[in-house]
Coordinates of C-alpha atoms (C1' of nucleotides) in Angstrom, one line a residue:
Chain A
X1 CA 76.6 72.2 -100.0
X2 CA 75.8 72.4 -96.5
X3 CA 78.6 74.6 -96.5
X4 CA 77.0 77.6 -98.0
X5 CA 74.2 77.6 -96.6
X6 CA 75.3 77.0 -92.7
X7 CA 76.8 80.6 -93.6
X8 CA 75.3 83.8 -91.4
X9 CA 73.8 85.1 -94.7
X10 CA 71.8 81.7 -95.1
X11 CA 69.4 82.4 -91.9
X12 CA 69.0 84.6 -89.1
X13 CA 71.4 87.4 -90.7
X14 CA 70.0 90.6 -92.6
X15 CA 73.2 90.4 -95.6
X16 CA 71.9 89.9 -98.8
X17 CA 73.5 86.9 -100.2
X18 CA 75.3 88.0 -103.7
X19 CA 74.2 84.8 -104.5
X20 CA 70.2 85.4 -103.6
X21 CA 69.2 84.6 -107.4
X22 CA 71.2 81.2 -107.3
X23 CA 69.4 80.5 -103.8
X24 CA 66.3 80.8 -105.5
X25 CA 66.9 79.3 -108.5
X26 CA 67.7 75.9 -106.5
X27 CA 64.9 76.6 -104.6
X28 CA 62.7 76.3 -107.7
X29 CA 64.6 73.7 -108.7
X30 CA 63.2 71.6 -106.0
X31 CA 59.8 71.6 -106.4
X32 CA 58.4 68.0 -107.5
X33 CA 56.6 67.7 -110.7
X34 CA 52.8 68.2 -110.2
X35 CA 53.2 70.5 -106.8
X36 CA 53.7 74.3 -106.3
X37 CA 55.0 77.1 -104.0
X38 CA 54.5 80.4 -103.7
X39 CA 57.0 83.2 -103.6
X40 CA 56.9 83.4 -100.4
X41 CA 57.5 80.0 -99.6
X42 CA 60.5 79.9 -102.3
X43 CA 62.1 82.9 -100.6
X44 CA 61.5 80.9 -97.1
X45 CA 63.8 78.0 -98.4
X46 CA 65.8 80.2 -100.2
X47 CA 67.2 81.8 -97.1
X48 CA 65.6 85.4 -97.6
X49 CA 62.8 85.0 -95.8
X50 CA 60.2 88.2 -96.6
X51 CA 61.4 88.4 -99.8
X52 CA 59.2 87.7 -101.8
X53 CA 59.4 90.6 -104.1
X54 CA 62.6 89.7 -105.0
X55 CA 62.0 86.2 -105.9
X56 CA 59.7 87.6 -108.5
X57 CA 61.9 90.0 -110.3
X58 CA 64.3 87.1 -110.3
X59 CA 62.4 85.4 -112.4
X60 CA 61.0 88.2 -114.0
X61 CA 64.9 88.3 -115.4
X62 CA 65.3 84.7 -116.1
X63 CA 62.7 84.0 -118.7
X64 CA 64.6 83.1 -121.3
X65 CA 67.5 80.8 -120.2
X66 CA 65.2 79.3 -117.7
X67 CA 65.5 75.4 -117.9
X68 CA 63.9 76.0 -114.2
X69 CA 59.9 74.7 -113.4
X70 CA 59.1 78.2 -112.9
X71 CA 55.7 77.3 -113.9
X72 CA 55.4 76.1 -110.4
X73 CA 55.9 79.3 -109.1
X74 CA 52.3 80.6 -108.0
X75 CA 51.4 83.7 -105.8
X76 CA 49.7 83.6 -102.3
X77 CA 46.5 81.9 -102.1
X78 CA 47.5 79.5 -105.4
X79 CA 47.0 82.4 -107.8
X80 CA 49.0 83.3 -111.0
X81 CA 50.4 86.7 -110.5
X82 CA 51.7 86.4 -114.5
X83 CA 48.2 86.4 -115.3
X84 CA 48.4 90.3 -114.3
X85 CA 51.6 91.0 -116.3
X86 CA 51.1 88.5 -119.2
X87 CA 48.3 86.5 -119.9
X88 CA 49.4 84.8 -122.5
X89 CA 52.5 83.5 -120.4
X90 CA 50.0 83.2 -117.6
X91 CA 47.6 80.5 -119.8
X92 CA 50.7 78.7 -120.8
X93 CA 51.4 78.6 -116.6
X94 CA 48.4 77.2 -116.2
X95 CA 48.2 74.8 -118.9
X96 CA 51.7 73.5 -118.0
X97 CA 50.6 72.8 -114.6
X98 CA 47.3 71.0 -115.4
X99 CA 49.4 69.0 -118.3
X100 CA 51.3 67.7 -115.0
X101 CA 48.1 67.1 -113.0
X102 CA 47.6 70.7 -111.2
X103 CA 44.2 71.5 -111.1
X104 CA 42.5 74.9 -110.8
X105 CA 39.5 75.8 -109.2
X106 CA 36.4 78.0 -111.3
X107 CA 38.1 80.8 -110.0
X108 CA 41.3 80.0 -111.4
X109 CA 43.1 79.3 -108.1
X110 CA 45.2 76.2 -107.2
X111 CA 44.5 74.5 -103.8
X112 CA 47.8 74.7 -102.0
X113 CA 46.4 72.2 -99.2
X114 CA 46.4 69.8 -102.1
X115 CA 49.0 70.7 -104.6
X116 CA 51.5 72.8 -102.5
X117 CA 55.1 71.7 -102.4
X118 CA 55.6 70.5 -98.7
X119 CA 59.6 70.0 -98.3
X120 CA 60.8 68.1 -95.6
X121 CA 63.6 70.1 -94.3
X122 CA 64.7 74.1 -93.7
X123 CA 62.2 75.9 -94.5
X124 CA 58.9 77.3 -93.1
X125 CA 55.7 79.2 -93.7
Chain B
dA1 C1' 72.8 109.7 -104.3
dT2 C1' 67.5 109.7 -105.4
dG3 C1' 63.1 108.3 -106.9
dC4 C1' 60.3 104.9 -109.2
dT5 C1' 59.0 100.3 -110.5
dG6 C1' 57.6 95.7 -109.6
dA7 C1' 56.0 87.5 -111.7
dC8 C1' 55.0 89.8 -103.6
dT9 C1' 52.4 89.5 -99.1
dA10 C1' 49.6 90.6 -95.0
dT11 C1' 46.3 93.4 -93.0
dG12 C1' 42.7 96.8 -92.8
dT13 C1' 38.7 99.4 -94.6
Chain C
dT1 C1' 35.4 91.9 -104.1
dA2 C1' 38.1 96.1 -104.5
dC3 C1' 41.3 99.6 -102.9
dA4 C1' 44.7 101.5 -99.7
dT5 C1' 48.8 100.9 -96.7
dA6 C1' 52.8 99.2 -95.2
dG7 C1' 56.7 96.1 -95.2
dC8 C1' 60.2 94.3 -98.3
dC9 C1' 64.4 95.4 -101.6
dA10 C1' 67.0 94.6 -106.2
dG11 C1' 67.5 96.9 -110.6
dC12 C1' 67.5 101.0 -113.3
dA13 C1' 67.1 105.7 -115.2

DNA sequence: ATGCTGACTATGT
DNA sequence: TACATAGCCAGCA
């Protein structure tokens, strides 16, 4: 476990891990029920810090075999970005979050200070 | 190879 | 608030 990620790819290196999707699909993975992260944030932990864009289209090609609390995936400042793309997927974001005690502000915005994901080790932002 | 697109982000008008 | 710019970079035609 450690293993793979005490690898030059993990930090510090400029490689593209082949496995940057898995990497971010853990990532995900980690968020506790009722918090969120941005993109960002899960490209931080996933070891491809700057990132972000790629994080998106990852899960931009999951979709369907996702299993994953992608849900919990928000944009900079707590906003959905799917909103922009899908707004029918975006509602069901948003309900899914609030059904798990999220809660959005009148401008549709999550507060990070209260709800983001805050893990303990390796990562940053 | 090349150009375009995009569930991104930060900064500047 | 709304655009524009600039980084970022994996897919895809």
């Amino acid at each position: 476990m450690l293993d793979e990620l005490a690898r030059p790819s993990a930090v510090g290196s400029r490689r593209p891990p082949a496995d940057a999707y898995a990497r971010i699909h853990a990532a995900i993975a980690r968020i506790p029920r009722g918090r969120v992260a941005t993109y960002g944030q899960i490209a931080t932990v996933a070891g491809l810090p700057g990132r972000a864009r790629q994080v998106g289209y990852a899960l931009y090609a999951l979709t369907d075999a996702h299993s994953l609390p992608w849900h919990r995936v928000l944009a900079a400042g707590g906003r959905i970005s799917l909103m922009r793309l899908d707004v029918g997927s975006g509602l069901e974001q948003r309900r899914r979050l609030e059904m798990e005690g999220v809660r959005f502000g009148a401008r549709g915005r999550v507060d990070l200070d209260a709800f983001g994901w805050r893990p303990r080790s390796r990562s940053r932002r």
